[in-house]
Tab-separated table of C-alpha atoms in Angstrom:
chain	number	residue	atom	x	y	z
A	1	GLY	CA	122.760	137.599	27.111
A	2	ASN	CA	123.076	133.859	27.355
A	3	SER	CA	122.722	131.769	24.232
A	4	VAL	CA	123.323	128.257	22.948
A	5	THR	CA	124.167	127.359	19.371
A	6	GLN	CA	124.068	123.782	18.227
A	7	MET	CA	124.610	122.235	14.840
A	8	GLU	CA	121.579	122.173	12.649
A	9	GLY	CA	120.156	118.872	11.656
A	10	PRO	CA	118.886	116.638	10.639
A	11	VAL	CA	121.711	114.190	11.200
A	12	THR	CA	121.306	110.755	9.641
A	13	LEU	CA	123.670	107.923	10.538
A	14	SER	CA	123.899	104.204	10.127
A	15	GLU	CA	123.864	101.973	13.179
A	16	GLU	CA	127.264	101.724	14.929
A	17	ALA	CA	128.487	104.989	13.400
A	18	PHE	CA	130.253	107.647	15.473
A	19	LEU	CA	128.160	110.628	16.523
A	20	THR	CA	129.163	114.208	17.216
A	21	ILE	CA	126.694	117.025	17.767
A	22	ASN	CA	128.404	120.369	18.237
A	23	CYS	CA	127.289	122.861	20.860
A	24	THR	CA	128.783	126.216	21.751
A	25	TYR	CA	127.534	128.746	24.227
A	26	THR	CA	127.719	132.370	25.251
A	27	ALA	CA	127.247	133.153	28.901
A	28	THR	CA	128.398	135.344	31.719
A	29	GLY	CA	129.874	133.728	34.759
A	30	TYR	CA	130.159	129.963	35.069
A	31	PRO	CA	127.067	128.216	33.779
A	32	SER	CA	126.245	124.546	34.104
A	33	LEU	CA	125.806	122.746	30.806
A	34	PHE	CA	123.309	120.057	29.868
A	35	TRP	CA	122.259	117.752	27.094
A	36	TYR	CA	118.590	116.820	27.010
A	37	VAL	CA	117.012	114.242	24.692
A	38	GLN	CA	113.454	114.192	23.386
A	39	TYR	CA	112.120	110.924	22.006
A	40	PRO	CA	109.151	111.088	19.620
A	41	GLY	CA	105.958	112.100	21.372
A	42	GLU	CA	107.630	112.579	24.741
A	43	GLY	CA	108.967	115.365	26.921
A	44	LEU	CA	112.619	116.196	27.349
A	45	GLN	CA	114.815	114.012	29.527
A	46	LEU	CA	118.161	114.923	30.995
A	47	LEU	CA	120.876	112.930	29.232
A	48	LEU	CA	123.967	114.307	30.958
A	49	LYS	CA	125.340	117.422	32.575
A	50	ALA	CA	128.563	119.125	33.656
A	51	THR	CA	128.798	121.848	36.236
A	52	LYS	CA	132.334	123.163	35.883
A	53	ALA	CA	135.157	123.483	33.402
A	54	ASP	CA	136.817	120.241	32.286
A	55	ASP	CA	134.035	118.124	33.788
A	56	LYS	CA	132.883	115.261	31.600
A	57	GLY	CA	129.245	114.241	31.703
A	58	SER	CA	128.371	110.739	30.554
A	59	ASN	CA	125.314	108.512	30.314
A	60	LYS	CA	124.145	105.622	28.099
A	61	GLY	CA	127.382	105.746	26.098
A	62	PHE	CA	127.074	109.475	25.413
A	63	GLU	CA	129.772	111.881	26.597
A	64	ALA	CA	130.357	115.628	26.607
A	65	THR	CA	133.206	117.657	28.086
A	66	TYR	CA	132.808	121.206	29.402
A	67	ARG	CA	135.437	123.224	27.520
A	68	LYS	CA	135.596	126.739	28.871
A	69	GLU	CA	138.445	127.818	26.604
A	70	THR	CA	136.364	127.058	23.513
A	71	THR	CA	132.959	127.605	25.196
A	72	SER	CA	131.844	124.240	23.891
A	73	PHE	CA	130.019	121.137	25.106
A	74	HIS	CA	129.975	118.761	22.150
A	75	LEU	CA	127.989	115.528	22.458
A	76	GLU	CA	129.649	112.305	21.301
A	77	LYS	CA	128.851	108.621	21.136
A	78	GLY	CA	131.117	105.981	19.732
A	79	SER	CA	128.483	103.646	18.300
A	80	VAL	CA	124.906	104.793	17.842
A	81	GLN	CA	121.869	102.554	17.862
A	82	VAL	CA	118.495	102.853	16.178
A	83	SER	CA	117.010	103.550	19.607
A	84	ASP	CA	119.119	106.732	19.844
A	85	SER	CA	116.947	108.370	17.183
A	86	ALA	CA	115.602	111.499	18.861
A	87	VAL	CA	116.015	115.259	19.109
A	88	TYR	CA	118.981	116.393	21.205
A	89	PHE	CA	119.045	119.766	22.963
A	90	CYS	CA	122.056	121.508	24.406
A	91	ALA	CA	121.276	123.859	27.294
A	92	LEU	CA	122.907	126.020	29.928
A	93	SER	CA	121.765	127.278	33.269
A	94	ARG	CA	122.576	130.808	34.194
A	95	SER	CA	124.965	131.167	37.074
A	96	GLY	CA	124.332	133.592	39.872
A	97	GLY	CA	121.056	134.460	41.508
A	98	SER	CA	118.784	133.061	38.809
A	99	ASN	CA	120.204	129.611	38.255
A	100	TYR	CA	116.775	128.242	37.534
A	101	LYS	CA	116.569	129.393	33.963
A	102	LEU	CA	117.631	126.943	31.272
A	103	THR	CA	118.552	128.390	27.893
A	104	PHE	CA	118.105	125.795	25.155
A	105	GLY	CA	119.566	125.412	21.704
A	106	LYS	CA	117.251	124.803	18.760
A	107	GLY	CA	117.669	121.043	18.907
A	108	THR	CA	119.260	118.555	16.516
A	109	LEU	CA	117.238	115.713	15.043
A	110	LEU	CA	119.181	112.463	14.886
A	111	THR	CA	117.964	109.540	12.812
A	112	VAL	CA	119.817	106.237	13.017
A	113	ASN	CA	119.108	103.701	10.300
A	114	PRO	CA	119.613	99.940	10.757
B	1	ASP	CA	107.316	107.141	41.344
B	2	ALA	CA	105.116	109.134	38.967
B	3	GLY	CA	106.744	111.784	36.853
B	4	VAL	CA	105.291	115.134	35.897
B	5	ILE	CA	101.692	114.657	34.787
B	6	GLN	CA	100.054	116.881	32.207
B	7	SER	CA	96.535	116.956	30.885
B	8	PRO	CA	95.114	116.897	28.368
B	9	ARG	CA	97.706	115.321	26.088
B	10	HIS	CA	96.003	116.729	23.021
B	11	GLU	CA	93.639	119.659	22.643
B	12	VAL	CA	91.923	120.925	19.526
B	13	THR	CA	89.885	124.084	19.854
B	14	GLU	CA	88.534	126.936	17.813
B	15	MET	CA	89.894	130.436	17.797
B	16	GLY	CA	88.438	132.529	20.585
B	17	GLN	CA	87.828	129.658	22.967
B	18	GLU	CA	89.399	129.382	26.407
B	19	VAL	CA	92.019	126.686	26.857
B	20	THR	CA	93.235	125.367	30.213
B	21	LEU	CA	96.299	123.174	30.489
B	22	ARG	CA	97.025	121.317	33.713
B	23	CYS	CA	100.151	120.097	35.396
B	24	LYS	CA	100.948	118.014	38.444
B	25	PRO	CA	104.632	118.284	39.399
B	26	ILE	CA	106.674	115.545	40.997
B	27	SER	CA	105.893	115.273	44.689
B	28	GLY	CA	108.430	117.183	46.776
B	29	HIS	CA	109.594	119.417	43.960
B	30	ASN	CA	109.267	123.086	44.769
B	31	SER	CA	109.953	124.679	41.377
B	32	LEU	CA	107.630	124.489	38.385
B	33	PHE	CA	108.184	125.708	34.849
B	34	TRP	CA	105.905	126.144	31.828
B	35	TYR	CA	107.517	125.964	28.362
B	36	ARG	CA	106.212	126.295	24.838
B	37	GLN	CA	107.769	124.457	21.916
B	38	THR	CA	107.279	125.445	18.275
B	39	MET	CA	109.224	124.758	15.130
B	40	MET	CA	109.888	128.447	14.578
B	41	ARG	CA	111.033	129.491	18.043
B	42	GLY	CA	112.116	126.216	19.611
B	43	LEU	CA	111.677	125.816	23.365
B	44	GLU	CA	110.683	128.972	25.268
B	45	LEU	CA	110.267	129.407	29.018
B	46	LEU	CA	106.907	131.059	29.690
B	47	ILE	CA	106.779	131.288	33.467
B	48	TYR	CA	108.490	129.889	36.540
B	49	PHE	CA	107.134	129.264	40.050
B	50	ASN	CA	109.079	128.679	43.222
B	51	ASN	CA	107.173	127.446	46.278
B	52	ASN	CA	103.912	128.201	44.424
B	53	VAL	CA	104.856	131.843	43.857
B	54	PRO	CA	105.403	133.161	40.304
B	55	ILE	CA	108.973	134.351	40.112
B	56	ASP	CA	109.452	135.265	36.467
B	57	ASP	CA	106.667	135.587	33.901
B	58	SER	CA	108.661	137.600	31.399
B	59	GLY	CA	108.235	134.851	28.830
B	60	MET	CA	104.440	134.978	28.848
B	61	PRO	CA	103.607	136.244	25.363
B	62	GLU	CA	100.726	138.550	26.240
B	63	ASP	CA	97.798	139.146	28.560
B	64	ARG	CA	95.828	136.347	26.974
B	65	PHE	CA	98.100	133.946	28.852
B	66	SER	CA	97.855	133.406	32.593
B	67	ALA	CA	99.240	130.792	34.953
B	68	LYS	CA	98.421	129.835	38.506
B	69	MET	CA	99.767	127.482	41.096
B	70	PRO	CA	97.220	127.278	43.941
B	71	ASN	CA	99.168	124.573	45.769
B	72	ALA	CA	102.353	122.553	45.550
B	73	SER	CA	100.781	119.776	43.520
B	74	PHE	CA	98.868	121.609	40.819
B	75	SER	CA	99.336	124.334	38.229
B	76	THR	CA	97.325	125.633	35.305
B	77	LEU	CA	98.171	127.580	32.180
B	78	LYS	CA	95.202	129.338	30.652
B	79	ILE	CA	94.836	130.988	27.252
B	80	GLN	CA	91.827	133.219	26.785
B	81	PRO	CA	90.959	133.873	24.034
B	82	SER	CA	93.024	131.397	22.049
B	83	GLU	CA	94.440	132.192	18.615
B	84	PRO	CA	95.860	129.965	15.851
B	85	ARG	CA	99.381	131.230	16.584
B	86	ASP	CA	99.116	129.678	20.040
B	87	SER	CA	99.267	126.233	18.453
B	88	ALA	CA	102.289	124.501	19.973
B	89	VAL	CA	103.357	121.824	22.409
B	90	TYR	CA	103.247	123.075	25.994
B	91	PHE	CA	105.517	121.409	28.527
B	92	CYS	CA	105.479	121.560	32.273
B	93	ALA	CA	108.655	120.752	34.193
B	94	SER	CA	109.531	120.593	37.871
B	95	SER	CA	112.687	120.538	39.924
B	96	PHE	CA	113.655	120.142	43.551
B	97	ARG	CA	115.774	123.222	43.891
B	98	GLN	CA	116.103	126.142	41.563
B	99	THR	CA	119.842	126.280	41.584
B	100	GLN	CA	121.407	124.148	38.878
B	101	GLU	CA	119.096	121.238	39.513
B	102	THR	CA	117.734	118.899	36.902
B	103	GLN	CA	114.342	119.787	35.475
B	104	TYR	CA	111.958	116.896	34.901
B	105	PHE	CA	109.618	117.387	31.974
B	106	GLY	CA	106.096	116.133	31.514
B	107	PRO	CA	104.961	114.546	28.243
B	108	GLY	CA	103.485	117.817	26.981
B	109	THR	CA	100.111	119.015	25.727
B	110	ARG	CA	99.804	119.358	21.978
B	111	LEU	CA	97.489	122.307	21.316
B	112	LEU	CA	95.911	123.063	17.964
B	113	VAL	CA	93.829	126.216	17.606
B	114	LEU	CA	91.780	126.289	14.430
């Protein structure tokens, strides 16, 4: 079946540090890939997405490239801010007739210190 | 434009009591999802509606859980009777189309069953 594996946290960084959160997936067909972010006390928000191989999703300084050869979708940001502290979820949507279903990773807690 | 609205935001109840969680999706969205989030199991899809019709309830844990969507602007998730292991954050999400479309999450209902 479909699955998403992301690096376990927590991740603690200083402001302006470089961020990488690894995500790999297992899926049949050609899924779309997503990163969602959950700020404390809130629901998940879409951060970025990519729908086909080699696509790069980007938003708010975050980037992730859909790598089919390595089945990966790693999240990166060149310079994190305190306001980026949140839980980050990698997810995929199943291709084919049931595209609705998102499969989420366990989430990675990021804490950015000033 | 209002996002997904959930109520109540917090619920504390005693084991055996009935709990009803409510959700108002974004106007115009025709897909609605109920998720449960716990530390142990992460984010789990419970049930999915399309055009008010339940499409997949395979994630509903047991018969104590039921969900309805009487119209396009309202859905409920009911637990009867509730048990301590039902304690979790329950999210509702909606999307415009089921195929590879962004899901918009509500703020969640934090449920504690004593």
